[in-house]
XYZ file of C-alpha atoms in Angstrom:
56
model
C -0.338 -0.286 0.069
C 1.119 3.368 -0.473
C -0.230 4.945 2.692
C 0.026 4.217 6.006
C -3.644 4.366 6.896
C -5.910 1.324 7.072
C -8.020 0.494 4.692
C -12.103 1.240 5.666
C -13.851 -2.217 3.769
C -17.690 -1.625 3.547
C -19.572 -4.670 4.601
C -22.815 -3.261 3.825
C -21.862 -3.312 0.686
C -21.239 -7.143 -0.013
C -23.573 -9.556 -1.573
C -22.767 -13.207 -1.207
C -23.655 -14.781 -4.858
C -26.199 -17.822 -5.035
C -25.134 -21.122 -4.791
C -25.200 -23.394 -7.847
C -28.585 -25.705 -8.002
C -26.743 -28.306 -8.541
C -24.384 -28.600 -6.068
C -27.353 -28.032 -3.334
C -29.252 -30.873 -4.980
C -26.009 -32.985 -5.146
C -26.134 -32.394 -0.912
C -29.119 -32.479 -0.647
C -28.976 -36.086 -2.134
C -26.448 -37.278 -0.566
C -28.005 -36.285 3.541
C -31.196 -38.506 2.330
C -28.928 -40.922 0.757
C -26.397 -41.317 4.507
C -30.238 -41.241 6.697
C -31.177 -44.200 4.496
C -28.047 -45.349 4.702
C -28.144 -45.579 8.515
C -31.951 -46.923 9.159
C -31.633 -49.794 7.252
C -29.870 -51.779 9.275
C -30.953 -52.925 13.175
C -29.437 -55.401 15.295
C -30.482 -57.797 17.982
C -29.288 -59.863 20.349
C -27.917 -63.381 20.480
C -31.321 -64.172 22.014
C -33.664 -62.286 20.022
C -35.668 -64.239 16.680
C -35.638 -61.975 14.337
C -37.114 -62.138 10.321
C -36.063 -59.931 6.956
C -38.673 -58.443 5.838
C -38.113 -57.282 1.988
C -39.421 -54.173 0.118
C -42.389 -53.635 3.523
C-alpha cells in the first residue's frame, strides 16, 4: 500500500453469490442417502428372534 492509513472495507455492499442449484441438489440427495443408509440396518441380540422384511 502506498499510504500508512488502514483501508476501510464497507461490508454493507457485500452480496454473496447464489450457490449453484446443482451443488445444493447433490448435497440434499447425499444427506437423504446417508440417512437412509443408517436407518436400514437393525442389530438384534443373540437371544432375540428376527425376520427379514424386503420391500415391506
